[in-house]
Amino acid sequence: MTAEDHHTPLHPGGLHVVDGFVHHGEAKPTSLYWQTFAEFMAGAIGGVACVITGQPFDTVKVKMQTYPEFYPSSWQCFKKTLQEENMAGLYRGTVPAMAANIAENSILFMCYGLCKTLVCKVSGHKTTDDLSSVENAFAGSTAAFFSSLGLCPTELVKCRMQAMHEAMESKGMHISSRVSPWGVTKSILRQDGVLGLFQGLTSTWAREMPGYFFFFGGYELSRNLLTPKGQSKDDISIPRLMFCGGFAGACLWTAVFPIDVVKSRIQVKSMLGTVEGFMPTLKTIYRTEGVRALYSGLGPCVLRSFPANGALFVTFEWSRKHLMQL
């Protein structure tokens, strides 16, 4: 590598960018387009791992958020769901959850890499490795604006499927065991049109953008703190990487959980009729149920963060590394 190459910018992940190609040490140069594609695919694969490990926790979270009057605790919610709906009840909504996570994480991680490059240029750093945890957090927050567009429709279907048992029970109706993601989607389109798929988009943005500020900020901060002296943060062990992913998820949910409660209420209860917007719904919950209702389901959500987000980051980093070697 020439002296001039040392002054060329690095692409996200510490890769040297020279004449439109990505270089990693003496490895074969990789097109910037392939780098972006690799991050997109690695994010999608990570999203699958996240759902497989965390879906039961997410189901309990959604039920606690939308119908807290049915369950005195998360444990009671878990037991009652298992008794009344069997194990399938805990995995209800897995298909749209998978679609939601693939859509969100593929776009999120792709845009995160691009936004890190943008923040690097704006802040005057030579490489993305020089970005602070706060600057990485801003890049993640910006990336979340775009990923929310892919997440909102799929998460709407997921939330409705997860809480459909309680929604029908509250109206004295019986739920069909043959309810499918496509059936829920058709019902939304028939009642509200294409725009109906974006119910809760404002609250999704309100959750995702500040949430991913803390998510990526927490991830990068913990990686910096847990990297042994003299080593790169890209080389930390899998257990440490899983802890960093879990810590990132815990930071996200602790910071924005009340917003997620409002979003879930809007998305689930809108299938029973017209619901108010974000601020009116927030005021109604606070006025009628108190502050505690805004944190109903936080326990299983934070607990879910460690296996689910740990799996997300381990799978993402492993997939990206191997895709970049192709």
Short mmCIF file of C-alpha atoms in Angstrom, two decimals:
data_model
loop_
_atom_site.label_atom_id
_atom_site.label_comp_id
_atom_site.label_asym_id
_atom_site.label_seq_id
_atom_site.Cartn_x
_atom_site.Cartn_y
_atom_site.Cartn_z
CA MET A 1 0.00 0.00 0.00
CA THR A 2 1.42 3.39 -0.98
CA ALA A 3 1.79 6.39 1.30
CA GLU A 4 -1.15 8.02 -0.49
CA ASP A 5 -3.40 5.05 0.31
CA HIS A 6 -3.04 5.76 4.01
CA HIS A 7 -5.00 8.96 3.47
CA THR A 8 -7.90 7.38 1.63
CA PRO A 9 -11.16 7.07 3.53
CA LEU A 10 -12.21 3.82 5.10
CA HIS A 11 -15.55 2.26 4.42
CA PRO A 12 -17.69 1.11 7.37
CA GLY A 13 -15.91 -1.69 9.21
CA GLY A 14 -12.46 -0.14 8.76
CA LEU A 15 -12.02 -1.17 5.10
CA HIS A 16 -9.82 0.99 2.87
CA VAL A 17 -11.60 2.59 -0.10
CA VAL A 18 -9.33 3.13 -3.11
CA ASP A 19 -10.56 3.95 -6.62
CA GLY A 20 -14.07 2.69 -5.90
CA PHE A 21 -12.99 -0.60 -4.37
CA VAL A 22 -12.84 -1.83 -0.79
CA HIS A 23 -9.51 -3.24 0.43
CA HIS A 24 -8.93 -5.28 3.58
CA GLY A 25 -5.22 -5.80 4.15
CA GLU A 26 -3.79 -7.80 1.24
CA ALA A 27 -7.17 -9.36 0.39
CA LYS A 28 -8.76 -9.12 -3.04
CA PRO A 29 -10.41 -5.68 -3.44
CA THR A 30 -14.20 -5.70 -3.18
CA SER A 31 -16.60 -3.40 -5.00
CA LEU A 32 -18.38 -0.82 -2.85
CA TYR A 33 -21.61 -2.14 -4.30
CA TRP A 34 -20.76 -5.62 -3.02
CA GLN A 35 -19.90 -4.15 0.39
CA THR A 36 -23.35 -2.55 0.57
CA PHE A 37 -25.02 -5.74 -0.65
CA ALA A 38 -23.09 -7.79 1.93
CA GLU A 39 -24.33 -5.53 4.74
CA PHE A 40 -27.89 -5.77 3.39
CA MET A 41 -27.79 -9.59 3.27
CA ALA A 42 -26.01 -9.92 6.63
CA GLY A 43 -28.68 -7.72 8.21
CA ALA A 44 -31.41 -9.96 6.76
CA ILE A 45 -29.72 -13.14 8.07
CA GLY A 46 -29.25 -11.49 11.46
CA GLY A 47 -32.96 -10.62 11.51
CA VAL A 48 -33.87 -14.30 11.07
CA ALA A 49 -31.63 -15.29 14.01
CA CYS A 50 -33.19 -12.54 16.14
CA VAL A 51 -36.75 -13.82 15.56
CA ILE A 52 -35.94 -17.49 16.13
CA THR A 53 -34.39 -16.76 19.54
CA GLY A 54 -36.71 -14.00 20.73
CA GLN A 55 -40.26 -14.56 19.40
CA PRO A 56 -41.87 -15.99 22.60
CA PHE A 57 -40.58 -13.03 24.63
CA ASP A 58 -41.90 -10.62 21.99
CA THR A 59 -45.35 -12.24 22.06
CA VAL A 60 -45.57 -11.79 25.84
CA LYS A 61 -44.41 -8.18 25.44
CA VAL A 62 -47.11 -7.33 22.89
CA LYS A 63 -49.87 -8.99 24.95
CA MET A 64 -48.78 -7.11 28.09
CA GLN A 65 -48.65 -3.82 26.20
CA THR A 66 -52.05 -4.07 24.58
CA TYR A 67 -54.14 -5.91 27.21
CA PRO A 68 -52.40 -5.47 30.60
CA GLU A 69 -55.77 -5.85 32.37
CA PHE A 70 -55.77 -9.54 31.38
CA TYR A 71 -52.45 -10.37 33.03
CA PRO A 72 -51.06 -9.37 36.47
CA SER A 73 -47.48 -10.18 35.40
CA SER A 74 -45.37 -11.27 32.45
CA TRP A 75 -45.00 -14.75 33.95
CA GLN A 76 -48.78 -15.12 34.25
CA CYS A 77 -49.14 -13.97 30.65
CA PHE A 78 -46.62 -16.60 29.54
CA LYS A 79 -48.35 -19.39 31.49
CA LYS A 80 -51.87 -18.45 30.36
CA THR A 81 -50.80 -18.20 26.72
CA LEU A 82 -49.18 -21.62 26.96
CA GLN A 83 -52.28 -23.11 28.59
CA GLU A 84 -54.88 -21.58 26.25
CA GLU A 85 -52.99 -21.38 22.96
CA ASN A 86 -50.22 -23.99 23.42
CA MET A 87 -46.67 -23.40 22.23
CA ALA A 88 -48.05 -22.20 18.90
CA GLY A 89 -49.55 -19.21 20.72
CA LEU A 90 -46.10 -18.03 21.78
CA TYR A 91 -44.96 -18.23 18.17
CA ARG A 92 -48.11 -16.66 16.71
CA GLY A 93 -47.06 -13.98 14.25
CA THR A 94 -43.65 -15.56 13.56
CA VAL A 95 -44.02 -15.25 9.77
CA PRO A 96 -44.78 -11.50 9.79
CA ALA A 97 -42.18 -11.10 12.57
CA MET A 98 -39.63 -12.75 10.31
CA ALA A 99 -40.68 -10.49 7.45
CA ALA A 100 -40.52 -7.45 9.75
CA ASN A 101 -37.04 -8.27 11.01
CA ILE A 102 -35.68 -9.11 7.59
CA ALA A 103 -37.11 -5.90 6.15
CA GLU A 104 -35.94 -3.77 9.06
CA ASN A 105 -32.47 -5.19 9.65
CA SER A 106 -31.44 -5.52 6.01
CA ILE A 107 -32.30 -1.86 5.37
CA LEU A 108 -31.05 -0.77 8.80
CA PHE A 109 -27.56 -2.27 8.56
CA MET A 110 -27.13 -1.29 4.93
CA CYS A 111 -28.09 2.33 5.72
CA TYR A 112 -26.05 2.26 8.92
CA GLY A 113 -22.89 1.61 6.90
CA LEU A 114 -23.76 4.38 4.44
CA CYS A 115 -24.70 6.82 7.23
CA LYS A 116 -21.42 6.11 9.05
CA THR A 117 -19.60 7.16 5.89
CA LEU A 118 -21.70 10.34 5.71
CA VAL A 119 -21.11 11.18 9.40
CA CYS A 120 -17.40 10.53 8.86
CA LYS A 121 -17.29 13.09 6.05
CA VAL A 122 -19.36 15.67 7.93
CA SER A 123 -17.30 15.35 11.11
CA GLY A 124 -13.99 15.48 9.25
CA HIS A 125 -12.68 12.07 10.32
CA LYS A 126 -10.38 10.17 7.98
CA THR A 127 -11.88 6.76 8.71
CA THR A 128 -15.08 5.35 10.15
CA ASP A 129 -12.95 3.69 12.83
CA ASP A 130 -12.33 7.18 14.21
CA LEU A 131 -16.04 7.80 14.88
CA SER A 132 -16.98 8.10 18.54
CA SER A 133 -19.80 6.08 20.08
CA VAL A 134 -22.05 9.17 19.91
CA GLU A 135 -21.28 9.70 16.21
CA ASN A 136 -22.04 6.03 15.51
CA ALA A 137 -25.28 6.54 17.43
CA PHE A 138 -26.28 9.44 15.17
CA ALA A 139 -25.57 7.28 12.10
CA GLY A 140 -27.80 4.54 13.52
CA SER A 141 -30.59 6.99 14.29
CA THR A 142 -30.55 8.31 10.70
CA ALA A 143 -30.54 4.77 9.29
CA ALA A 144 -33.63 3.96 11.38
CA PHE A 145 -35.70 6.56 9.49
CA PHE A 146 -35.42 4.44 6.34
CA SER A 147 -35.74 1.03 7.99
CA SER A 148 -39.01 2.12 9.63
CA LEU A 149 -40.65 2.28 6.19
CA GLY A 150 -40.03 -1.42 5.70
CA LEU A 151 -40.80 -2.34 9.30
CA CYS A 152 -44.17 -0.66 9.90
CA PRO A 153 -46.45 -2.72 7.59
CA THR A 154 -44.97 -6.08 8.60
CA GLU A 155 -44.95 -5.25 12.31
CA LEU A 156 -48.58 -4.12 12.08
CA VAL A 157 -49.56 -7.62 10.89
CA LYS A 158 -47.33 -9.26 13.52
CA CYS A 159 -48.80 -7.29 16.43
CA ARG A 160 -52.37 -7.96 15.33
CA MET A 161 -51.73 -11.69 15.10
CA GLN A 162 -50.00 -11.80 18.47
CA ALA A 163 -52.82 -10.02 20.33
CA MET A 164 -55.75 -11.28 18.24
CA HIS A 165 -56.83 -13.78 20.93
CA GLU A 166 -57.21 -10.96 23.49
CA ALA A 167 -58.80 -8.58 20.96
CA MET A 168 -61.50 -11.09 20.04
CA GLU A 169 -62.04 -12.09 23.69
CA SER A 170 -62.56 -8.46 24.66
CA LYS A 171 -65.43 -8.31 22.13
CA GLY A 172 -66.87 -11.70 23.10
CA MET A 173 -65.82 -13.17 19.76
CA HIS A 174 -64.07 -16.43 18.88
CA ILE A 175 -60.76 -16.44 17.00
CA SER A 176 -60.31 -18.83 14.10
CA SER A 177 -57.25 -21.07 14.37
CA ARG A 178 -56.75 -20.60 10.64
CA VAL A 179 -55.93 -16.89 10.78
CA SER A 180 -52.90 -16.31 8.56
CA PRO A 181 -50.57 -13.35 7.92
CA TRP A 182 -52.05 -12.98 4.43
CA GLY A 183 -55.56 -13.07 5.86
CA VAL A 184 -54.73 -10.26 8.29
CA THR A 185 -53.06 -8.28 5.50
CA LYS A 186 -56.12 -8.65 3.21
CA SER A 187 -58.38 -7.52 6.04
CA ILE A 188 -56.29 -4.36 6.52
CA LEU A 189 -56.24 -3.61 2.79
CA ARG A 190 -60.00 -4.19 2.49
CA GLN A 191 -60.83 -1.91 5.43
CA ASP A 192 -58.24 0.85 5.12
CA GLY A 193 -56.46 0.49 1.78
CA VAL A 194 -52.70 0.57 1.25
CA LEU A 195 -52.24 3.44 3.70
CA GLY A 196 -53.80 1.23 6.36
CA LEU A 197 -50.58 -0.81 6.35
CA PHE A 198 -48.78 2.23 7.71
CA GLN A 199 -50.96 2.71 10.80
CA GLY A 200 -48.55 3.57 13.59
CA LEU A 201 -45.81 4.91 11.28
CA THR A 202 -45.42 8.14 13.26
CA SER A 203 -45.02 6.24 16.51
CA THR A 204 -42.68 3.80 14.74
CA TRP A 205 -40.43 6.70 13.73
CA ALA A 206 -40.74 8.15 17.24
CA ARG A 207 -39.57 4.82 18.64
CA GLU A 208 -37.00 3.77 16.04
CA MET A 209 -34.96 6.94 15.56
CA PRO A 210 -34.16 7.71 19.23
CA GLY A 211 -34.16 3.96 19.97
CA TYR A 212 -31.43 3.19 17.46
CA PHE A 213 -29.42 6.13 18.71
CA PHE A 214 -29.14 4.27 22.02
CA PHE A 215 -28.94 0.87 20.27
CA PHE A 216 -25.88 1.56 18.13
CA GLY A 217 -24.39 3.92 20.72
CA GLY A 218 -24.64 1.20 23.36
CA TYR A 219 -23.27 -1.43 20.99
CA GLU A 220 -20.21 0.58 19.97
CA LEU A 221 -19.56 1.79 23.53
CA SER A 222 -19.68 -1.73 24.97
CA ARG A 223 -17.51 -3.09 22.15
CA ASN A 224 -14.90 -0.41 22.86
CA LEU A 225 -14.95 -1.19 26.59
CA LEU A 226 -14.76 -4.97 26.12
CA THR A 227 -12.03 -5.01 23.45
CA PRO A 228 -8.77 -6.32 24.99
CA LYS A 229 -5.85 -3.91 24.84
CA GLY A 230 -3.92 -4.20 21.60
CA GLN A 231 -6.77 -5.87 19.71
CA SER A 232 -9.36 -4.61 17.24
CA LYS A 233 -12.98 -4.41 18.34
CA ASP A 234 -13.80 -6.51 15.26
CA ASP A 235 -11.89 -9.41 16.81
CA ILE A 236 -13.65 -9.71 20.20
CA SER A 237 -14.94 -13.12 21.27
CA ILE A 238 -18.45 -14.39 20.52
CA PRO A 239 -19.60 -14.28 24.21
CA ARG A 240 -18.47 -10.65 24.47
CA LEU A 241 -20.11 -9.81 21.16
CA MET A 242 -23.37 -11.41 22.34
CA PHE A 243 -23.24 -9.35 25.53
CA CYS A 244 -22.68 -6.17 23.45
CA GLY A 245 -25.72 -7.01 21.31
CA GLY A 246 -27.84 -7.70 24.39
CA PHE A 247 -26.68 -4.48 26.04
CA ALA A 248 -27.56 -2.56 22.86
CA GLY A 249 -31.08 -4.02 22.88
CA ALA A 250 -31.56 -3.27 26.57
CA CYS A 251 -30.49 0.36 25.96
CA LEU A 252 -32.98 0.70 23.10
CA TRP A 253 -36.01 -0.71 24.92
CA THR A 254 -35.37 0.99 28.24
CA ALA A 255 -35.17 4.34 26.45
CA VAL A 256 -38.23 4.10 24.20
CA PHE A 257 -40.55 1.50 25.73
CA PRO A 258 -43.47 3.90 26.44
CA ILE A 259 -43.47 4.87 22.76
CA ASP A 260 -43.60 1.19 21.79
CA VAL A 261 -46.59 0.67 24.09
CA VAL A 262 -48.50 3.44 22.31
CA LYS A 263 -47.52 2.04 18.90
CA SER A 264 -48.71 -1.46 19.82
CA ARG A 265 -52.03 -0.12 21.16
CA ILE A 266 -52.65 1.81 17.94
CA GLN A 267 -51.74 -1.11 15.68
CA VAL A 268 -53.69 -3.79 17.58
CA LYS A 269 -56.82 -1.91 18.65
CA SER A 270 -57.29 -0.26 15.26
CA MET A 271 -58.58 -3.63 14.00
CA LEU A 272 -61.56 -3.22 16.36
CA GLY A 273 -62.40 0.25 15.08
CA THR A 274 -60.99 3.75 14.67
CA VAL A 275 -58.35 4.71 17.24
CA GLU A 276 -56.86 8.05 18.19
CA GLY A 277 -53.43 9.22 17.07
CA PHE A 278 -50.15 8.97 18.93
CA MET A 279 -50.47 11.86 21.42
CA PRO A 280 -54.18 11.29 22.25
CA THR A 281 -53.48 7.58 22.83
CA LEU A 282 -50.51 8.40 25.05
CA LYS A 283 -52.61 10.85 27.11
CA THR A 284 -55.45 8.33 27.43
CA ILE A 285 -53.13 5.59 28.71
CA TYR A 286 -51.51 7.98 31.18
CA ARG A 287 -54.84 9.36 32.38
CA THR A 288 -56.74 6.07 32.73
CA GLU A 289 -54.00 3.55 33.57
CA GLY A 290 -51.10 5.59 34.95
CA VAL A 291 -47.38 5.66 34.19
CA ARG A 292 -46.96 1.99 35.06
CA ALA A 293 -49.01 0.95 32.01
CA LEU A 294 -46.43 2.62 29.77
CA TYR A 295 -43.86 0.10 31.01
CA SER A 296 -46.08 -2.99 30.96
CA GLY A 297 -44.07 -5.80 29.34
CA LEU A 298 -40.65 -4.16 29.77
CA GLY A 299 -39.29 -7.17 31.73
CA PRO A 300 -39.63 -9.79 28.97
CA CYS A 301 -38.51 -7.22 26.43
CA VAL A 302 -35.19 -6.51 28.19
CA LEU A 303 -34.78 -10.23 28.91
CA ARG A 304 -35.34 -10.97 25.22
CA SER A 305 -32.65 -8.45 24.23
CA PHE A 306 -29.72 -10.63 25.29
CA PRO A 307 -30.45 -13.83 23.34
CA ALA A 308 -32.21 -12.08 20.44
CA ASN A 309 -29.93 -9.08 19.84
CA GLY A 310 -26.88 -11.12 20.82
CA ALA A 311 -27.79 -13.58 18.04
CA LEU A 312 -28.51 -10.66 15.70
CA PHE A 313 -25.05 -9.11 16.02
CA VAL A 314 -23.10 -12.37 16.11
CA THR A 315 -24.88 -13.54 12.94
CA PHE A 316 -24.55 -10.15 11.26
CA GLU A 317 -20.82 -9.81 11.94
CA TRP A 318 -20.12 -13.42 10.92
CA SER A 319 -22.22 -13.18 7.74
CA ARG A 320 -20.75 -9.86 6.67
CA LYS A 321 -17.20 -11.11 7.23
CA HIS A 322 -17.75 -14.21 5.10
CA LEU A 323 -19.72 -12.42 2.38
CA MET A 324 -16.90 -9.89 2.05
CA GLN A 325 -14.49 -12.76 1.39
CA LEU A 326 -16.45 -14.05 -1.62
#
